[in-house]
Every structure is written in structure tokens, then in C-alpha cells.
mmCIF file of C-alpha atoms in Angstrom:
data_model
loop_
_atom_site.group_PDB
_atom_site.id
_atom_site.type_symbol
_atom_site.label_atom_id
_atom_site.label_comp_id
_atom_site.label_asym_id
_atom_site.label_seq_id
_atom_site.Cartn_x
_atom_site.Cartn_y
_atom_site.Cartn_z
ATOM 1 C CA UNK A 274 16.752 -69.120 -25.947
ATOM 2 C CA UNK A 275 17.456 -69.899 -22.044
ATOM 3 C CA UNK A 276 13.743 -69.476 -21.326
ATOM 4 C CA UNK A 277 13.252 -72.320 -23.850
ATOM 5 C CA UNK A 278 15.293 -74.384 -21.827
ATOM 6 C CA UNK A 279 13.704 -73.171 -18.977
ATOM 7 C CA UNK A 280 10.144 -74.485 -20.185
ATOM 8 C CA UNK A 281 12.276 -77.859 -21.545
ATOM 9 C CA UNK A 282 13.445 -78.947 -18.136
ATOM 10 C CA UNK A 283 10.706 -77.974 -16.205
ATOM 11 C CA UNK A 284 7.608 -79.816 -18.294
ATOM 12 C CA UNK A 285 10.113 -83.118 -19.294
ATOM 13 C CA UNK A 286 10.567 -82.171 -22.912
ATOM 14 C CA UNK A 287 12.285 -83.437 -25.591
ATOM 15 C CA UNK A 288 13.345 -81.161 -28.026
ATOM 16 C CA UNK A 289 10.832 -82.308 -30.674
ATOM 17 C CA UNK A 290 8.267 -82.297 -27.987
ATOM 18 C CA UNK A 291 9.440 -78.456 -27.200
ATOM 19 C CA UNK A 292 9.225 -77.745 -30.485
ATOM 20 C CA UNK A 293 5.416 -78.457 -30.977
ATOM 21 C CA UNK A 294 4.303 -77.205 -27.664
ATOM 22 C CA UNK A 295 5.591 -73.870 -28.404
ATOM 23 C CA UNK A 296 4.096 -74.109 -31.923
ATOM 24 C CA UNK A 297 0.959 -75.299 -29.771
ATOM 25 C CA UNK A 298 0.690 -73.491 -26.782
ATOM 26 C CA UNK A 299 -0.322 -69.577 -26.234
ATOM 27 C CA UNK A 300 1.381 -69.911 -22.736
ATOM 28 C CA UNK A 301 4.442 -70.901 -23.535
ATOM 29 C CA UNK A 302 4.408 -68.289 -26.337
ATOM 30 C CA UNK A 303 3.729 -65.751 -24.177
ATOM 31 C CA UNK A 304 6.467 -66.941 -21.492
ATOM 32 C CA UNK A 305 8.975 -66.804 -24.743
ATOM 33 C CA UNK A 306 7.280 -63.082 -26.098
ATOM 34 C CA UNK A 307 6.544 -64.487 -28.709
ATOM 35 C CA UNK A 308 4.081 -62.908 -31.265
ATOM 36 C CA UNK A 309 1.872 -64.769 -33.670
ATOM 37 C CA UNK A 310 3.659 -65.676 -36.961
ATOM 38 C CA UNK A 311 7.789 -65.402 -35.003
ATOM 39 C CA UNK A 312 9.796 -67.913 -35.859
ATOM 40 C CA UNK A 313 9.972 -70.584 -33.422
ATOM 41 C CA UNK A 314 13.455 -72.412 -32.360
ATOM 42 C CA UNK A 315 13.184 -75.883 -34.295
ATOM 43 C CA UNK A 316 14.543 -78.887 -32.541
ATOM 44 C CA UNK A 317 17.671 -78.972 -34.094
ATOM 45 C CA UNK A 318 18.102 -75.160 -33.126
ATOM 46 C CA UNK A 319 17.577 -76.240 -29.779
ATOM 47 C CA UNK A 320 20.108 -79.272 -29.729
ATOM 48 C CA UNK A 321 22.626 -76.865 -31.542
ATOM 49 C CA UNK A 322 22.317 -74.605 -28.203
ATOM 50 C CA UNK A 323 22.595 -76.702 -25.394
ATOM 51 C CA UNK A 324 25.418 -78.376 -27.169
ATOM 52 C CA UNK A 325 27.276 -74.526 -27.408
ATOM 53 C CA UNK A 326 26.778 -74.348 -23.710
ATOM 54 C CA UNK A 327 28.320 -77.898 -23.300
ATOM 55 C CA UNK A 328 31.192 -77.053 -25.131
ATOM 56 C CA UNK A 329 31.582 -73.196 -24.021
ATOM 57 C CA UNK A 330 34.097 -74.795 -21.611
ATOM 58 C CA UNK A 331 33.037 -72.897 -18.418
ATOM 59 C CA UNK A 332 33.404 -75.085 -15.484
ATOM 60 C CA UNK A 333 29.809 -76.306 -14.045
ATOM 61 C CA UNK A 334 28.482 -75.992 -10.578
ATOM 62 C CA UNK A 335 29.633 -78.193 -7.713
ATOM 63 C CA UNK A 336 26.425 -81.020 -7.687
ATOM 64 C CA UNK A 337 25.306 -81.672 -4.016
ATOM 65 C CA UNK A 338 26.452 -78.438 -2.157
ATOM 66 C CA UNK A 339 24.581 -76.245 -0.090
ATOM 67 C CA UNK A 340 26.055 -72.982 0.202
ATOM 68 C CA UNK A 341 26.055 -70.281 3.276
ATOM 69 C CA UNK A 342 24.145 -71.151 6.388
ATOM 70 C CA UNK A 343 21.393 -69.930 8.215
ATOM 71 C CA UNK A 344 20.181 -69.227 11.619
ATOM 72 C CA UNK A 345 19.368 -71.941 14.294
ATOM 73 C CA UNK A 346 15.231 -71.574 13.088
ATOM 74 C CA UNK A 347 16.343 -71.964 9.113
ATOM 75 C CA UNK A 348 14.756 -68.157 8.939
ATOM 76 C CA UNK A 349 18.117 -65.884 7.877
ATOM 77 C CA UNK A 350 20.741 -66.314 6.152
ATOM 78 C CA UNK A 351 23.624 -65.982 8.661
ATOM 79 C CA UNK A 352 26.666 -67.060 6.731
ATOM 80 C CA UNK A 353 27.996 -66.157 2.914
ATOM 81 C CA UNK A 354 24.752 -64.248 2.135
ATOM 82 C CA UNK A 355 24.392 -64.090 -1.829
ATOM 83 C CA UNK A 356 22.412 -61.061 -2.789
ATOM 84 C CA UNK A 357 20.096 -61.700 -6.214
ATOM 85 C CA UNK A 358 22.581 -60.073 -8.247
ATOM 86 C CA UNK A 359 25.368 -62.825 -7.231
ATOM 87 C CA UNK A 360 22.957 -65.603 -8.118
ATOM 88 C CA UNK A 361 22.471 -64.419 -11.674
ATOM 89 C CA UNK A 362 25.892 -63.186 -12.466
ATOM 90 C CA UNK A 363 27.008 -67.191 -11.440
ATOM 91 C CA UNK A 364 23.897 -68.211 -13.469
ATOM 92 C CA UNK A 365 24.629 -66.340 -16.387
ATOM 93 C CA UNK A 366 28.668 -67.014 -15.809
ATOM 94 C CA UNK A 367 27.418 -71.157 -15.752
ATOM 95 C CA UNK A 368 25.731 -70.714 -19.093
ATOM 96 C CA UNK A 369 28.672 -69.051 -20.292
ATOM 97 C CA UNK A 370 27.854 -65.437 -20.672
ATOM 98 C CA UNK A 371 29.177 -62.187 -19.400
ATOM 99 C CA UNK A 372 27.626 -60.995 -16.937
ATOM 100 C CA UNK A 373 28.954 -57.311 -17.552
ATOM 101 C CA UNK A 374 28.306 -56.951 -20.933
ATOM 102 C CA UNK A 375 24.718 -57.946 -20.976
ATOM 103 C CA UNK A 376 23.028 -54.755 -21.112
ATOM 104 C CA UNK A 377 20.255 -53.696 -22.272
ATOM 105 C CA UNK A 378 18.973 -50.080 -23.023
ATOM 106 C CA UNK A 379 15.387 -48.339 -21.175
ATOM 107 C CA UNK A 380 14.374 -44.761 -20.935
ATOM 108 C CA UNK A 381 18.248 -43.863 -22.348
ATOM 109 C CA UNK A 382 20.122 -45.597 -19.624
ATOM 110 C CA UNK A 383 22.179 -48.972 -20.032
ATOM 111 C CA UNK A 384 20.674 -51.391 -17.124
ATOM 112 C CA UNK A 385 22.210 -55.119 -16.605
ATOM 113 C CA UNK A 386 20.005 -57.814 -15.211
ATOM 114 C CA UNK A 387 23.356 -57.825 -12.136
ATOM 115 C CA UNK A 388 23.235 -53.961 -11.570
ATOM 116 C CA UNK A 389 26.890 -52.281 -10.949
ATOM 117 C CA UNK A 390 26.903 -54.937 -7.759
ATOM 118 C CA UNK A 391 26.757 -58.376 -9.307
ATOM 119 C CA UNK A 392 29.916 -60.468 -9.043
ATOM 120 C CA UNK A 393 30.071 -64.363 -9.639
ATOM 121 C CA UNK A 394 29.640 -66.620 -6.314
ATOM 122 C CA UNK A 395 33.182 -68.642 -6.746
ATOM 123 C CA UNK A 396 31.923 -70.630 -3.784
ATOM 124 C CA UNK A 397 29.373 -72.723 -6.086
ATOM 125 C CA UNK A 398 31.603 -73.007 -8.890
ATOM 126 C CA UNK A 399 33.993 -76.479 -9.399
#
């Protein structure tokens, strides 16, 4: 369901108008994994889910703040380096998920999209 929102804020969708274009469109299918003849998230599915993550009451992300620094060229990071795993445990933390119990089972191992090393960036958090 977040890739739907994904596709919703990037293309400037309603939720009626994200409705029919993933009724409409192969790509965005495919972007969902979708299959011909799934059931696709109806508009009011969609409403119903952003307003669970409105009223999840996690705190949002500070609006307007850079965090870390870099070097004097822009090129490294140089100060409070956030490795990938960071950014998605404080994405998935934003939308109101644990980040530790979403796991997911290949080749008879648990794997989480923030590896054993993920840990929420309180830095970016309000």
C-alpha cells in the first residue's frame, strides 16, 4: 500500500484518479506486482490508509532541515553520516511501522529491509 502512495504523490493524484490509473496502467501494475485480475485498492481504501498513518500518532519529520554535512566540494558526507539502513528504519518508523519486526522470509532465513544495523535517525524526527 506505501508504493501506492508512492505513485500518488509523485504523478499528482487524487485518489479516484489513482484508482483508475492503476486499473489503467500496466506500469503502475507492475510497480505495485500486481497480476491481472488482483484486486486493486479502491479510493476509499486509499483515503482509509493515509488517514491510519495520520492518526498512528508517530511524530512527523522536522520540515526544512538538512541533516549532517559534507565536505568543503559537497562530495562526502563528513558529519552524522546515515547509512541506508538508518534512512528506512526512520522512513518506516514515520509511517508508523516497526522497523524490527518487518521481516520477511528467502531461501529459509528471516531478512529485514534495515538488516541487524538499522536504527531510527532521532536527528530528523520532531
Amino acid at each position: 500500500m506505501f508504493k501506492v502512495l508512492v505513485l500518488q504523490k509523485f504523478h499528482g493524484l487524487s485518489d479516484d484518479a489513482t484508482e483508475e490509473q492503476i486499473f489503467d496502467r500496466t506500469s503502475f501494475k507492475n510497480f505495485l506486482g500486481l497480476r491481472i485480475g488482483d484486486d486493486i485498492p479502491d479510493a476509499k481504501t486509499l483515503w482509509d490508509f493515509k488517514q491510519r498513518i495520520e492518526e498512528s500518532g508517530r511524530e512527523g519529520s522536522k520540515p526544512g532541515t538538512a541533516y549532517g554535512a559534507t565536505d568543503d566540494y559537497g562530495y562526502y558526507a563528513a558529519v552524522d553520516k546515515v547509512h541506508i539502513h538508518d534512512l528506512h528504519a526512520t522512513i518506516l518508523h514515520l509511517l508508523g511501522l516497526d522497523h524490527l519486526r518487518l521481516t520477511y522470509r528467502y531461501a529459509g532465513r528471516d531478512f529485514r529491509l534495515t538488516d541487524i544495523a538499522g536504527e531510527v535517525v532521532k536527528g530528523v524526527i520532531a
